[in-house]
């Protein structure tokens, strides 16, 4: 957390504050004792596998669900018991949820209509919102006549027309193809900087979360494993779950962990931090094994090593030499893997 | 703060807020009108009817007194009444079997060999006779089967008088003419309930992916084997669902037996006669228990065949 | 997908089945125009429109038509209200007694009509209610509810829950959401359910036999005619009209609910 945000967090109430919030469905604890502060103006992501509780947390903020226990405060005031239509937050839905019987303009103007804004004004504001997402000229089309990316923009314009202080996004890019998704990621980030409102973004795609967010909360089984900046999350994962879910990592446990790090605690070493060429430096950890598999992936080559102790080690070597010599790696070859001691992060074991 | 916000606005919005926060109250408000209608009017009437089955009917004075008795229910097992039950039941079973046999090829053809407009055409072509007026369809059959009517004309043209006479001479199936025979009544029943059998079978066959048939053929099954081993077992829920209609509708009918076929009561016509001409409401009430029990037994059987998932 | 051709036997059985289903209906259409007045003989000697004017000049026919229309309209209205309420209550949440309630809704068409009819009759007798328009409507509405209920609940299940959430998220309360989102999405399902309920009520005879008293709906008028051969041409014309009134709403309902998937879906 940088200085500015820690200063703001002390003076202003958080945009959204969870205090020991739980939500149970029968026997299932969808959200289990979650506490977070989401700061005003922050791009905050909730990342986790499906069923980890991230979407339920979003729905708790929107008001579609009510907490079983705990307190949710939105801009300082208690939100528990408040229906969605009395909350100053708006949502971009995963399936966009565009009203099929209304055209694009009426969809966007809907939030103003139900608030009693006069027709001329609400249409003007709807067109303004459509211009913001580069959809001017589409106002009279029906949602069924739009492409997936266009629907996504309409959903965004519709949620923003009410000028909410918090925008909730429930895996909004999930249905788009890769190119479009990457383009939308950039646009969303730009939009958030321009509007300076809080974005809370739910995703199961760790690349998406890392590339867009100021901070990311990693969810697992209804609990939060770690809340941190993308860089810290990647470089210093707190738990074995985070290390394995965010990016690819080698998590070593037990005897081999003790042998390499001197501590019985599990640790994580990223594949790209391991070297196979050159000589290990004096303060480097080293371990020998046999190459089992070599995959050329373009910008990098991925290698799999069976250590003498039996564990597998994934290694990634950047192909950053222009016209480098033919691949030196052959399966079956003996190699010495080494890495700086500082590249290892010791982890808390996530109970299985 | 939340309370302050939630209690402002028009009374309508306040009620909306209240209902939002009390989903059970909202549910109750939705349910009260249908529950009142069905609970008070429908279930109340049914229970009242069953209760009347215990009342006493005096044969000499032709009056009903509210003295409770089991005589009416015991009378169901009289040989004469038992005959009526058996006659109705066997007709219901025969109609269900014949409907399934007739419906299957149509349903199979619809599901497997029609697409787009042809499928829509078939669908409507089955729906229209299904919904067309019951009494008019029955009437049409009295015209068809009447002496000098359409059926006779066709039989004469095709020189099938001998065959028809042979059929009409079979005891338990035939009768003196087509319109007063069991066969005629059976035909009318099959005709009227056939669409109720086609649609559930078609729906269950529609869900059967073509790749399943290709897989079966690919694994070496001949078309006949594929049909017996793959198609038929997967169509059973649909057939069972359709048979609920054919069985229960035949069991309770009293108009077709009155208009077509030989004399002799069906369960429905017995109930009708008991309450109407004879005025013995307790016996009529006791008799209604028969189709209820038979249908309950039947439902519990076809439920195991997956009929409820195919409805 | 269906590249292979059906065998001759199967095609014959399928198309033959359709002919079987439609032949009696065609006979009714044909006989309505029969010139003879003792019209069982086939083929008809000639065709005429004259029985239509004869039938429509008969006061008993007109009375029966009026009564049937009144009953069908009132029963449909009640069924629309009760069926929609029940569908709204049952489509999403599960609660104790839900199964029992849906079973109860289906019961009036699952049990033979004679049971519903005689049960209502004995209840009306016990309460001292005179049979007439009111009692007929009560009976019809009871078995029409499930028709509307089925249509509406199917549409509600297809309507994405997130549409309702989106509406509330954008600031609409329950009433506004109902008015602007749910009702427009239900519109054609309600119309279709209403048309089917209307057709069902217009044609119903078994329950009506018990609840009508001395009143005569069109089907009861027809049934009575069957024992009176002297009126055959008029009967034929009325039979054809009843046939059309009950068949045509099906076409309408079919076109209203067809392709509903893409209309009521979530915009995918």
mmCIF file of C-alpha atoms in Angstrom, chain A residues 3 32-33 35 68 97 109-111 124 134 205 218 241 263 306-307 322 328 337:
data_model
loop_
_atom_site.group_PDB
_atom_site.id
_atom_site.type_symbol
_atom_site.label_atom_id
_atom_site.label_comp_id
_atom_site.label_asym_id
_atom_site.label_seq_id
_atom_site.Cartn_x
_atom_site.Cartn_y
_atom_site.Cartn_z
ATOM 1 C CA UNK A 3 1.721 6.374 1.234
ATOM 2 C CA UNK A 32 -16.600 -17.275 5.810
ATOM 3 C CA UNK A 33 -15.553 -14.480 8.218
ATOM 4 C CA UNK A 35 -12.936 -8.682 6.516
ATOM 5 C CA UNK A 68 -25.766 -14.144 7.560
ATOM 6 C CA UNK A 97 -28.474 -8.724 -18.303
ATOM 7 C CA UNK A 109 -31.719 5.316 -19.499
ATOM 8 C CA UNK A 110 -33.548 2.775 -17.339
ATOM 9 C CA UNK A 111 -31.830 3.726 -14.090
ATOM 10 C CA UNK A 124 -29.378 13.120 -23.206
ATOM 11 C CA UNK A 134 -17.874 4.621 -28.093
ATOM 12 C CA UNK A 205 -8.402 -15.026 -14.534
ATOM 13 C CA UNK A 218 -7.322 -13.904 -3.480
ATOM 14 C CA UNK A 241 -2.637 -21.605 -2.416
ATOM 15 C CA UNK A 263 13.528 -24.469 7.145
ATOM 16 C CA UNK A 306 13.074 -34.557 -12.034
ATOM 17 C CA UNK A 307 15.199 -33.823 -9.001
ATOM 18 C CA UNK A 322 18.332 -12.977 -31.007
ATOM 19 C CA UNK A 328 20.969 -26.764 -25.916
ATOM 20 C CA UNK A 337 19.409 -25.800 -11.292
#
